[in-house]
Amino acid sequence: MTPTLPRGLTCLFLGLVGLAAAALNAQVPASSIDPNRYPKVAWTENETPEGKEARMRWFNDARFGMFIHWGLYSEWAGYVDGKRINGAGEWIIESAGNKLALSRYLTARDRFNPTKFDPDAWVKAAKEAGMDYLVITSKHHDGFCLWDSKHTDHDVASTPWKKDLLKPLQEACLRHGVRFCLYHSIMDWHHPLYAPRRKYNDVAQGPTDVPRFVQEYLKPQVREIIERFDPGLLWFDGEWESTYTAAMGEDLEAWCRRHGPATILNNRVGKSRKGMEGMSHGYSGNKGVGDYGTPEQNIPPNGFPKGVHWESCMTMNDTWGFVKGDNNWKSDATLIRNLVDCASKGGNYLLNVGPTDKGEIPAASLERLAAIGAWMRVNGEAVKRTEASPFIRPMPWGRITRRGETLFLHVFDRPADGKLVLPVDNAPRSAAFLATGAAVAAKRVEDSIVLDLPATLPDRRVSVIRLVLDGEVRPVGGLVDGRVRASAGRLLLLPDTAELGAGLIIESKSEGKPNIGGWVDDRSTVAWKLRAPKGSYVVTAELGAPDAGNRLVLDFGGGRKVEGEVPATGGWDKFRTVTLGTVELDGDVDLTVRAGPRKGEGVANVRSLTLTRR
Ligand code: H79
């Protein structure tokens, strides 16, 4: 145990730190948002979607954070007896097979002495890169704790360093306006009660008992770190072994809510994660799934409905924990594009550094953080506090973020003809590069805004254009807040924005245009969410079908149905527009399309439905 200040003094001290942080903030880059100043919002039993948005705000607005993997494995640095152990540095004991006994692994505790640890330098490196939170491993799978825990001696207090490493980092975070967060592994290769017990564990004695491990060790430690470090979020991991159950996940989630109601939880607190893709079954809203999804080493190809939160975590080289000589570094261009990619899909990017056992972040990591920071000082406003692109799929030339009536066009690759075509029912007010302020020619052409790019872009990695529109964006066929909107009295329902039932796929049968296909089971459904201005609409479908006699039934809810015949169009790849009927609509509609009893090979390939106001 380390001595602590009396509570009153601590508060006074934190107050002064707050003032100091406010003064420092005047100097931090304009890209930063200081999550420490966001009001704390507590989770409640019957939280509304708006309540959750308020609780998640600092996280959502930040968009960019630093992951830090640091522990005994940093001392091994990927090598045993001078031989590189393949795999991630932090997995060395597991990856070494039985060549590294736990008793020997633990000798790193006698050597772990981070004399170069400079918490202010770490936090500044994060802040100056445009990161507004950091997540450090309080405990990784090897069970070693970076703070002086009252529940174990397998911690930093048992090293030559002796002192808590998390408190100084938390205090540096308060000074610089970075939200301090913790990673905590559920799987524990060291604890004697944890099962399955590893073969290389020659230290643990007695029977394993995971329910007791959870009750007597995991939960008390989680409470200890919440109360001691007030983490903005808890990043659980190692939840996938079958000894940890869904019931334990729900119980741990409830425990965290009770002891840290404002602490955000990732979905690895429970058992809902779909592999490395990282999202939860059914997205969110269920017990034991935490607050957000955790894609690992990948970025989802498309965004998710509004209200689904996620964060992609990724390494800069090949490993999370420090490995000597792992020089497979991603370029700054790749890292900036990844960050923008996440933001354009409504998610965060959590980028890892693996400090050495001496406490140094590798120079190659610092160089990349500095390069990202330089880009963020110019373009950060197009990342921070933005919302996802109004288009459900990425543009071929780059990515889009938005705030209010402004779209930020992040150009990765200049199209050969230099033209960016945005299918929106808006007029442009202004368009200019953030980097230079130089105007970009933008005009309305039919259903689109077309921008003419200069021959050379200001930044070969990502050049951002701030495009101000004449009002809220009205994407043609796209989504605003998860619903297709009308444009010039017309609602265009495309495969991209549909929710496809079992067996249905998006394919392209002709002219490179996508269509919904594979409709051979007449129990399959296709659904759209839309918002229709009050009126009477004619419903048409652009479809291809070899056989006549099939029927499409459109259920608009509230007893409003439109039913129409599918004619033979001459083949699956011969598309024709047919009128299905008319319907009265007013406001938000959840449309479900079903097929009547199937005739022939299948129902139809559907390219689009169009609702046109009369
Ligand atoms: O903390 C980081 C990883 O250690 C942890 N999650 C991130 C945030 C993680 N745990 N499991 N996995 C990632 C996936 C498992 C990968 C493995 Fe392997 C493949 C384990 C053994 C083979 C990676 C590659 C580790 C050793 C070789």
XYZ file of C-alpha atoms and ligand atoms in Angstrom:
641
model
C 0.000 0.000 0.000
C 1.180 3.541 -0.790
C 0.241 6.517 1.442
C -2.667 8.685 0.226
C -3.703 12.248 1.037
C -6.733 12.762 3.306
C -9.908 13.065 1.218
C -10.399 16.831 1.777
C -6.866 17.625 0.724
C -7.218 15.381 -2.321
C -10.279 17.384 -3.419
C -8.473 20.681 -2.980
C -5.552 19.261 -4.903
C -7.804 18.022 -7.725
C -9.459 21.441 -7.813
C -6.083 23.091 -8.329
C -5.199 20.505 -10.947
C -8.479 21.423 -12.662
C -7.481 25.096 -12.772
C -4.031 24.174 -14.053
C -5.648 22.001 -16.717
C -7.859 24.908 -17.785
C -4.778 27.121 -18.180
C -2.943 24.408 -20.124
C -5.904 23.994 -22.413
C -5.292 27.364 -23.925
C -2.185 25.847 -25.499
C -3.476 22.455 -26.606
C -4.284 21.960 -30.272
C -7.629 23.152 -31.548
C -8.371 19.524 -32.424
C -8.720 18.604 -28.780
C -11.824 18.609 -26.661
C -10.789 17.857 -23.044
C -13.115 15.059 -21.982
C -12.315 15.852 -18.325
C -14.609 18.839 -18.639
C -17.608 16.898 -19.875
C -20.219 16.490 -17.142
C -20.292 12.978 -15.721
C -23.461 11.177 -16.695
C -24.427 8.171 -14.599
C -25.957 5.031 -16.057
C -29.457 4.301 -14.761
C -31.534 1.123 -14.804
C -34.055 2.500 -17.315
C -31.708 4.618 -19.424
C -33.239 6.132 -22.572
C -31.366 6.236 -25.910
C -30.878 10.002 -25.318
C -29.533 9.239 -21.851
C -27.020 6.818 -23.300
C -25.940 9.377 -25.923
C -25.317 11.911 -23.139
C -23.326 9.356 -21.112
C -21.254 8.389 -24.184
C -20.685 11.978 -25.371
C -17.041 12.488 -24.391
C -16.139 9.130 -25.927
C -18.081 9.790 -29.099
C -16.731 13.307 -29.540
C -13.132 12.188 -28.963
C -12.978 9.750 -31.895
C -9.275 9.053 -31.198
C -7.548 7.438 -28.226
C -4.258 5.830 -27.204
C -3.974 2.187 -26.160
C -0.991 1.325 -23.963
C 0.146 -2.276 -23.447
C 2.714 -2.382 -20.677
C 3.699 -5.115 -18.259
C 6.184 -7.905 -17.511
C 6.059 -9.023 -21.172
C 7.636 -5.665 -22.088
C 10.720 -6.848 -20.203
C 10.855 -10.114 -22.199
C 10.383 -8.038 -25.371
C 9.513 -11.069 -27.497
C 12.639 -13.146 -26.747
C 13.468 -16.215 -24.629
C 17.129 -17.322 -24.508
C 17.910 -15.012 -27.425
C 15.205 -16.594 -29.645
C 12.276 -14.646 -30.997
C 8.983 -16.210 -29.892
C 6.539 -15.739 -32.751
C 3.281 -13.974 -32.010
C 2.337 -10.942 -29.988
C 4.780 -9.768 -27.296
C 2.171 -9.806 -24.522
C 1.341 -13.453 -25.346
C 4.941 -14.634 -24.967
C 4.356 -17.056 -22.108
C 1.473 -18.746 -23.935
C 3.209 -18.663 -27.333
C 6.468 -20.106 -25.947
C 4.642 -23.391 -25.450
C 6.115 -24.927 -22.336
C 9.580 -23.482 -22.962
C 8.846 -20.674 -20.509
C 7.591 -21.777 -17.107
C 5.569 -19.247 -15.150
C 8.146 -19.270 -12.349
C 10.772 -18.179 -14.861
C 8.452 -15.639 -16.534
C 7.958 -14.084 -13.088
C 11.694 -13.362 -12.738
C 10.936 -10.336 -14.943
C 9.391 -8.898 -11.775
C 12.910 -8.711 -10.292
C 14.104 -6.720 -13.319
C 11.097 -4.519 -14.178
C 12.327 -1.025 -13.315
C 10.955 1.745 -15.563
C 13.434 4.475 -14.663
C 12.669 6.382 -17.889
C 8.897 6.505 -17.247
C 7.720 10.087 -17.812
C 3.929 10.192 -17.504
C 3.700 13.809 -18.694
C 5.656 12.920 -21.838
C 3.328 9.990 -22.582
C 0.176 12.031 -22.075
C 1.552 14.938 -24.116
C 2.418 12.554 -26.947
C -1.203 11.398 -26.922
C -2.679 14.890 -26.589
C -0.524 16.354 -29.319
C -1.538 13.528 -31.644
C -5.159 14.623 -31.119
C -6.047 11.762 -28.759
C -8.440 12.676 -25.971
C -8.333 9.470 -23.942
C -5.879 6.745 -23.151
C -6.447 3.149 -22.113
C -3.653 1.404 -20.221
C -3.404 -2.236 -19.137
C -4.063 -2.313 -15.389
C -3.765 -6.098 -15.810
C -3.181 -8.161 -18.968
C -3.651 -11.908 -19.411
C -0.459 -12.645 -17.420
C -2.195 -11.227 -14.336
C 0.532 -8.695 -13.500
C -0.899 -5.456 -12.067
C 0.555 -2.024 -12.816
C -0.798 -0.600 -9.567
C -0.152 -1.560 -5.957
C -3.182 -3.797 -5.461
C -4.324 -4.777 -2.005
C -5.571 -8.087 -3.427
C -2.284 -9.495 -4.768
C 1.501 -9.279 -4.643
C 1.699 -10.031 -8.364
C 2.015 -6.308 -8.990
C 4.389 -3.412 -9.491
C 4.987 -3.146 -5.729
C 6.934 -6.429 -6.044
C 9.391 -4.950 -8.569
C 12.501 -2.804 -7.975
C 10.346 0.184 -8.980
C 7.950 -0.563 -6.058
C 5.580 2.352 -6.759
C 2.156 2.540 -8.385
C 2.457 3.354 -12.115
C -1.181 4.168 -12.778
C -1.668 7.069 -10.337
C 1.073 9.276 -11.851
C -0.341 8.617 -15.295
C -3.884 9.411 -14.154
C -2.654 12.666 -12.620
C -0.797 13.599 -15.809
C -4.054 12.943 -17.691
C -5.909 15.349 -15.405
C -3.189 17.975 -15.978
C -3.370 17.729 -19.757
C -7.075 17.129 -20.292
C -6.919 13.509 -21.411
C -9.464 10.991 -20.119
C -7.764 8.196 -18.174
C -9.119 4.697 -18.863
C -8.194 1.128 -17.980
C -7.885 -2.182 -19.799
C -8.494 -5.169 -17.516
C -8.176 -8.812 -18.500
C -10.704 -11.333 -17.217
C -8.561 -14.281 -18.324
C -5.713 -14.663 -15.802
C -2.870 -17.105 -16.510
C -1.376 -16.568 -13.059
C -4.195 -16.684 -10.509
C -4.491 -20.064 -8.725
C -8.301 -20.094 -8.889
C -8.494 -19.345 -12.631
C -9.309 -22.184 -15.021
C -8.242 -23.642 -17.326
C -4.945 -23.805 -15.433
C -2.036 -23.602 -17.882
C 0.549 -26.381 -18.142
C 3.378 -23.851 -17.794
C 1.870 -22.640 -14.502
C 4.255 -24.270 -12.037
C 3.422 -21.742 -9.322
C -0.296 -22.117 -8.582
C -1.493 -24.657 -6.041
C -4.882 -26.021 -5.012
C -8.004 -26.558 -7.094
C -9.261 -24.001 -9.631
C -12.651 -22.361 -9.100
C -13.662 -19.633 -11.550
C -16.842 -18.519 -9.707
C -14.656 -17.935 -6.643
C -12.005 -16.211 -8.821
C -14.710 -13.797 -10.024
C -16.202 -13.180 -6.562
C -13.034 -13.033 -4.510
C -10.515 -11.519 -6.936
C -11.799 -10.121 -10.233
C -14.702 -8.105 -8.802
C -12.792 -6.737 -5.776
C -9.951 -5.637 -8.075
C -12.341 -4.013 -10.534
C -13.911 -2.128 -7.620
C -10.436 -1.156 -6.411
C -9.402 0.335 -9.766
C -12.715 2.125 -10.242
C -12.524 3.751 -6.815
C -8.829 4.522 -7.037
C -8.494 5.733 -10.633
C -11.974 6.841 -11.716
C -11.504 5.422 -15.227
C -13.538 7.000 -18.048
C -14.045 3.519 -19.437
C -13.191 -0.057 -18.587
C -11.834 -2.080 -21.489
C -12.371 -5.707 -20.528
C -10.718 -8.512 -22.516
C -10.066 -12.239 -22.263
C -13.781 -12.957 -21.777
C -13.941 -15.713 -24.386
C -12.942 -18.823 -22.422
C -15.932 -21.049 -21.621
C -15.175 -20.932 -17.883
C -16.374 -17.301 -17.936
C -20.140 -17.387 -18.470
C -22.840 -15.010 -19.706
C -24.266 -14.887 -16.169
C -20.849 -13.822 -14.835
C -20.746 -11.143 -17.536
C -24.122 -9.733 -16.510
C -23.054 -9.798 -12.879
C -19.745 -8.025 -13.597
C -21.551 -5.428 -15.706
C -23.996 -4.740 -12.831
C -21.048 -4.546 -10.411
C -19.336 -1.917 -12.578
C -22.553 0.087 -12.939
C -22.933 0.086 -9.172
C -19.407 1.164 -8.312
C -18.731 3.421 -11.312
C -22.052 4.452 -12.839
C -20.402 6.963 -15.190
C -17.743 4.506 -16.347
C -18.323 3.340 -19.926
C -17.977 -0.435 -20.489
C -16.843 -2.220 -23.630
C -18.777 -5.272 -24.794
C -16.083 -7.684 -23.595
C -17.465 -7.371 -20.059
C -19.887 -10.096 -21.189
C -20.196 -12.808 -23.799
C -21.933 -11.050 -26.703
C -18.950 -10.363 -28.979
C -18.798 -11.857 -32.466
C -15.087 -12.770 -32.729
C -12.515 -10.253 -33.929
C -15.220 -8.443 -35.894
C -16.010 -7.276 -32.378
C -19.641 -6.179 -32.511
C -22.261 -7.621 -30.168
C -25.131 -9.859 -31.159
C -28.104 -7.546 -31.535
C -25.804 -4.500 -31.224
C -26.812 -3.189 -27.783
C -29.573 -2.772 -25.278
C -29.284 -6.272 -23.811
C -27.884 -7.146 -20.418
C -24.228 -8.024 -20.199
C -23.145 -6.511 -23.499
C -21.661 -3.255 -22.174
C -21.887 -0.015 -24.109
C -19.898 -0.452 -27.295
C -18.399 -2.885 -29.799
C -14.698 -3.648 -30.114
C -13.445 -4.601 -33.578
C -9.832 -5.710 -33.129
C -7.206 -5.093 -35.847
C -9.974 -4.310 -38.353
C -12.378 -1.524 -39.289
C -15.992 -2.421 -40.156
C -16.611 -2.142 -43.922
C -19.746 -0.042 -43.377
C -21.261 2.009 -40.593
C -24.028 0.959 -38.208
C -27.382 2.498 -37.283
C -27.143 5.623 -35.135
C -26.853 4.738 -31.466
C -24.529 1.774 -32.078
C -21.164 2.704 -30.585
C -17.844 1.086 -31.441
C -14.109 1.539 -31.360
C -11.524 -0.222 -33.536
C -8.315 -1.009 -31.681
C -5.173 -1.501 -33.693
C -1.411 -1.878 -33.401
C 1.060 0.410 -35.223
C 3.347 -2.565 -35.930
C 2.616 -6.293 -35.444
C 2.280 -6.527 -31.696
C 0.620 -4.860 -28.707
C 3.320 -5.422 -26.079
C 6.848 -4.212 -26.892
C 8.892 -6.575 -29.099
C 12.497 -5.743 -29.917
C 12.993 -5.379 -33.651
C 9.322 -5.513 -34.694
C 9.671 -2.863 -37.373
C 6.637 -3.622 -39.495
C 5.278 -0.124 -38.951
C 2.170 1.212 -40.656
C 2.767 4.497 -42.463
C 1.378 7.760 -41.113
C -0.815 7.889 -44.244
C -2.378 4.533 -43.330
C -2.902 5.563 -39.705
C -4.544 8.887 -40.645
C -6.770 7.140 -43.197
C -7.755 4.531 -40.608
C -8.721 7.254 -38.144
C -10.789 9.031 -40.790
C -12.325 5.713 -41.900
C -13.524 5.057 -38.322
C -14.895 8.587 -37.885
C -16.749 8.387 -41.224
C -18.572 5.292 -39.938
C -19.392 6.771 -36.539
C -16.655 4.939 -34.611
C -13.460 5.579 -32.663
C -9.867 4.603 -33.373
C -7.815 3.289 -30.440
C -4.197 3.191 -31.550
C -1.663 1.204 -29.563
C 1.818 1.928 -28.259
C 3.964 -0.644 -26.452
C 6.493 1.048 -24.166
C 9.722 -0.730 -23.173
C 10.269 -2.047 -19.658
C 12.245 1.135 -19.020
C 9.156 3.200 -19.795
C 10.022 4.536 -23.239
C 7.523 4.673 -26.088
C 9.467 3.498 -29.197
C 10.770 6.374 -31.347
C 8.984 5.013 -34.426
C 5.665 5.253 -32.536
C 6.412 8.809 -31.377
C 7.282 9.882 -34.935
C 3.953 8.555 -36.191
C 2.027 10.193 -33.361
C 3.717 13.506 -34.207
C 2.828 13.145 -37.897
C -0.806 12.389 -37.074
C -0.792 15.362 -34.675
C 0.454 17.751 -37.364
C -2.370 16.557 -39.632
C -4.895 16.854 -36.783
C -3.914 20.448 -35.978
C -4.980 21.338 -39.528
C -7.866 18.895 -40.012
C -8.974 17.855 -36.531
C -12.281 19.701 -36.789
C -13.267 17.201 -39.493
C -12.739 14.299 -37.051
C -13.606 15.506 -33.541
C -17.254 16.046 -32.620
C -18.382 14.832 -36.048
C -21.061 12.400 -37.094
C -20.892 9.516 -39.531
C -21.236 10.020 -43.275
C -24.864 10.284 -44.415
C -24.077 7.607 -47.007
C -24.187 4.038 -45.791
C -21.158 2.918 -47.828
C -17.792 4.645 -48.254
C -17.104 6.760 -51.346
C -14.558 5.284 -53.787
C -12.367 8.406 -53.499
C -12.315 8.747 -49.698
C -14.534 9.300 -46.693
C -17.119 11.793 -45.388
C -17.875 13.135 -41.914
C -20.424 15.806 -41.056
C -21.427 18.359 -38.462
C -24.717 20.197 -38.822
C -24.942 21.595 -42.349
C -21.252 20.998 -43.046
C -19.835 17.952 -44.812
C -16.121 17.208 -44.536
C -14.855 15.447 -47.654
C -11.685 13.511 -46.839
C -10.035 12.900 -50.211
C -7.727 9.843 -50.238
C -7.423 9.332 -54.003
C -8.096 12.002 -56.594
C -10.498 10.600 -59.243
C -8.902 10.620 -62.710
C -11.327 13.288 -63.974
C -10.884 15.329 -60.796
C -14.624 15.290 -60.060
C -16.248 14.364 -56.754
C -19.930 13.547 -57.223
C -22.131 13.735 -54.121
C -25.685 12.468 -54.619
C -27.418 15.071 -52.431
C -30.491 17.201 -52.924
C -28.701 20.317 -51.630
C -27.004 23.380 -53.044
C -23.423 24.212 -52.005
C -22.819 27.416 -50.019
C -19.030 27.163 -50.006
C -16.236 24.641 -50.415
C -12.577 25.036 -49.430
C -9.578 22.985 -48.322
C -8.955 23.069 -44.571
C -5.191 22.948 -45.194
C -4.891 26.002 -47.463
C -8.224 27.774 -47.361
C -8.218 27.585 -51.171
C -11.736 27.462 -52.588
C -12.927 24.405 -54.518
C -15.397 24.850 -57.391
C -18.708 23.217 -56.409
C -21.975 23.303 -58.312
C -25.352 21.633 -58.370
C -25.800 19.203 -61.287
C -29.204 17.456 -61.402
C -29.498 15.308 -58.236
C -25.919 15.959 -57.116
C -23.242 18.404 -56.057
C -20.154 18.113 -58.237
C -16.795 19.418 -57.033
C -13.860 20.085 -59.347
C -10.560 19.205 -57.692
C -7.316 20.965 -58.595
C -4.621 18.847 -60.257
C -2.616 18.689 -57.021
C -4.099 18.173 -53.588
C -2.644 19.859 -50.477
C -1.933 16.530 -48.698
C -1.148 13.271 -50.513
C -2.440 11.304 -47.502
C -5.797 12.926 -46.757
C -6.933 16.355 -48.016
C -10.073 17.652 -46.334
C -12.623 19.910 -48.039
C -15.127 21.733 -45.865
C -18.364 21.807 -47.855
C -21.109 23.990 -46.395
C -24.614 23.128 -47.613
C -27.790 25.186 -47.841
C -29.409 23.181 -45.017
C -29.416 19.740 -43.447
C -27.933 17.214 -45.861
C -30.536 15.409 -47.966
C -28.701 12.429 -49.426
C -30.462 10.963 -52.435
C -31.183 7.368 -51.470
C -29.024 7.769 -48.377
C -29.801 7.797 -44.686
C -30.142 10.605 -42.192
C -30.245 9.322 -38.625
C -30.931 5.834 -39.911
C -33.873 6.720 -42.174
C -34.121 7.239 -45.917
C -35.245 10.813 -46.576
C -37.305 12.295 -49.359
C -35.581 14.311 -52.015
C -37.646 16.474 -54.384
C -40.836 14.649 -53.340
C -39.301 11.244 -53.992
C -38.050 8.439 -51.743
C -35.475 6.182 -53.340
C -35.041 2.825 -51.571
C -31.764 1.171 -52.596
C -30.158 -2.186 -51.700
C -27.498 -0.278 -49.730
C -29.999 1.023 -47.204
C -32.111 -2.130 -46.883
C -32.132 -4.572 -44.040
C -31.949 -7.942 -45.763
C -33.641 -11.039 -44.380
C -32.226 -14.555 -44.371
C -30.624 -15.718 -47.622
C -30.835 -12.388 -49.447
C -27.667 -10.800 -50.823
C -26.513 -7.664 -52.584
C -25.114 -8.485 -56.007
C -24.730 -6.769 -59.342
C -26.432 -8.388 -62.303
C -25.876 -5.643 -64.869
C -24.385 -2.186 -65.518
C -22.448 -2.406 -62.227
C -25.589 -1.347 -60.331
C -26.332 -3.250 -57.132
C -29.516 -5.270 -56.739
C -31.054 -7.419 -54.030
C -30.764 -11.042 -55.164
C -31.023 -14.615 -54.017
C -34.761 -14.260 -53.349
C -35.628 -17.939 -53.652
C -37.262 -18.373 -50.248
C -40.612 -16.560 -50.156
C -40.362 -16.251 -46.362
C -37.451 -13.784 -46.789
C -38.122 -10.110 -46.113
C -36.550 -6.805 -47.117
C -37.052 -3.805 -44.836
C -36.393 -0.067 -45.017
C -36.827 2.682 -42.471
C -37.900 5.946 -44.045
C -39.342 9.362 -43.303
C -42.048 10.534 -45.690
C -43.525 14.034 -45.837
C -47.350 13.772 -45.651
C -48.829 12.830 -48.992
C -50.058 10.228 -51.409
C -47.283 8.215 -53.087
C -47.056 6.113 -56.238
C -44.916 3.032 -55.619
C -42.720 1.655 -58.393
C -40.069 -1.066 -58.427
C -37.100 -1.558 -60.745
C -36.752 -5.315 -60.995
C -35.680 -8.248 -63.115
C -37.431 -11.647 -63.164
C -37.576 -14.536 -65.651
C -40.946 -15.808 -64.442
C -44.325 -14.062 -64.266
C -46.859 -14.655 -61.504
C -44.898 -13.670 -58.405
C -46.235 -10.975 -56.083
C -44.596 -8.345 -53.862
C -46.439 -7.278 -50.711
C -45.304 -3.964 -49.198
C -46.398 -3.525 -45.590
C -46.079 0.124 -44.470
C -47.525 -0.596 -41.005
C -50.833 0.623 -39.602
C -52.758 -1.586 -42.022
C -51.324 0.177 -45.094
C -50.409 -2.397 -47.732
C -49.500 -2.239 -51.400
C -49.534 -5.435 -53.414
C -48.335 -5.788 -56.995
C -47.528 -8.328 -59.706
C -43.994 -9.152 -60.806
C -43.996 -9.483 -64.598
C -41.523 -11.565 -66.607
C -38.914 -8.988 -67.674
C -36.825 -11.281 -69.853
C -34.353 -12.514 -67.227
C -32.719 -11.938 -63.846
C -30.451 -9.323 -65.447
C -33.119 -7.521 -67.507
C -34.462 -4.715 -65.341
C -37.727 -2.874 -65.875
C -39.700 -0.338 -63.801
C -43.177 -1.504 -62.813
C -45.915 0.287 -60.874
C -47.122 -1.563 -57.773
C -49.778 0.788 -56.365
C -50.340 3.901 -54.239
C -50.168 4.603 -50.503
C -50.816 7.472 -48.060
C -47.816 8.228 -45.847
C -47.039 10.727 -43.099
C -43.790 10.699 -41.129
C -41.681 7.771 -39.970
C -42.496 4.455 -41.631
C -40.963 1.005 -41.157
C -41.585 -0.744 -44.452
C -41.370 -4.537 -44.791
C -41.501 -6.187 -48.213
C -42.550 -9.833 -48.535
C -43.089 -12.121 -51.498
C -46.338 -13.918 -52.187
C -46.223 -17.696 -52.733
C -43.271 -18.263 -55.083
C -43.826 -19.176 -58.718
C -40.866 -20.495 -60.736
C -37.192 -20.276 -59.777
C -37.368 -17.228 -57.547
C -39.213 -13.972 -56.860
C -37.230 -11.124 -58.471
C -33.955 -9.234 -58.429
C -34.788 -5.813 -57.015
C -32.684 -2.763 -57.815
C -34.824 -0.151 -56.131
C -38.245 0.898 -54.951
C -39.316 4.475 -55.583
C -42.102 6.335 -53.789
C -43.107 9.442 -55.727
C -45.480 11.996 -54.210
C -48.455 12.832 -56.420
O -4.577 -7.022 -25.634
C -4.499 -7.281 -27.018
C -4.321 -8.753 -27.275
O -3.321 -9.337 -26.468
C -5.666 -9.268 -26.929
N -6.584 -8.207 -27.279
C -5.825 -7.061 -27.686
C -6.493 -5.779 -27.351
C -5.973 -10.507 -27.609
N -6.255 -11.582 -26.968
N -6.507 -12.507 -27.815
N -6.387 -12.045 -28.985
C -6.030 -10.799 -28.921
C -6.597 -12.837 -30.137
C -5.787 -14.039 -30.020
C -4.753 -14.171 -30.901
C -3.934 -15.352 -30.857
Fe -1.992 -15.285 -30.957
C -3.534 -16.062 -31.991
C -3.437 -15.992 -29.726
C -2.602 -17.054 -30.141
C -2.661 -17.089 -31.561
C -1.547 -13.345 -31.245
C -0.908 -14.106 -32.167
C -1.113 -13.783 -29.982
C -0.200 -14.814 -30.187
C -0.080 -15.007 -31.533
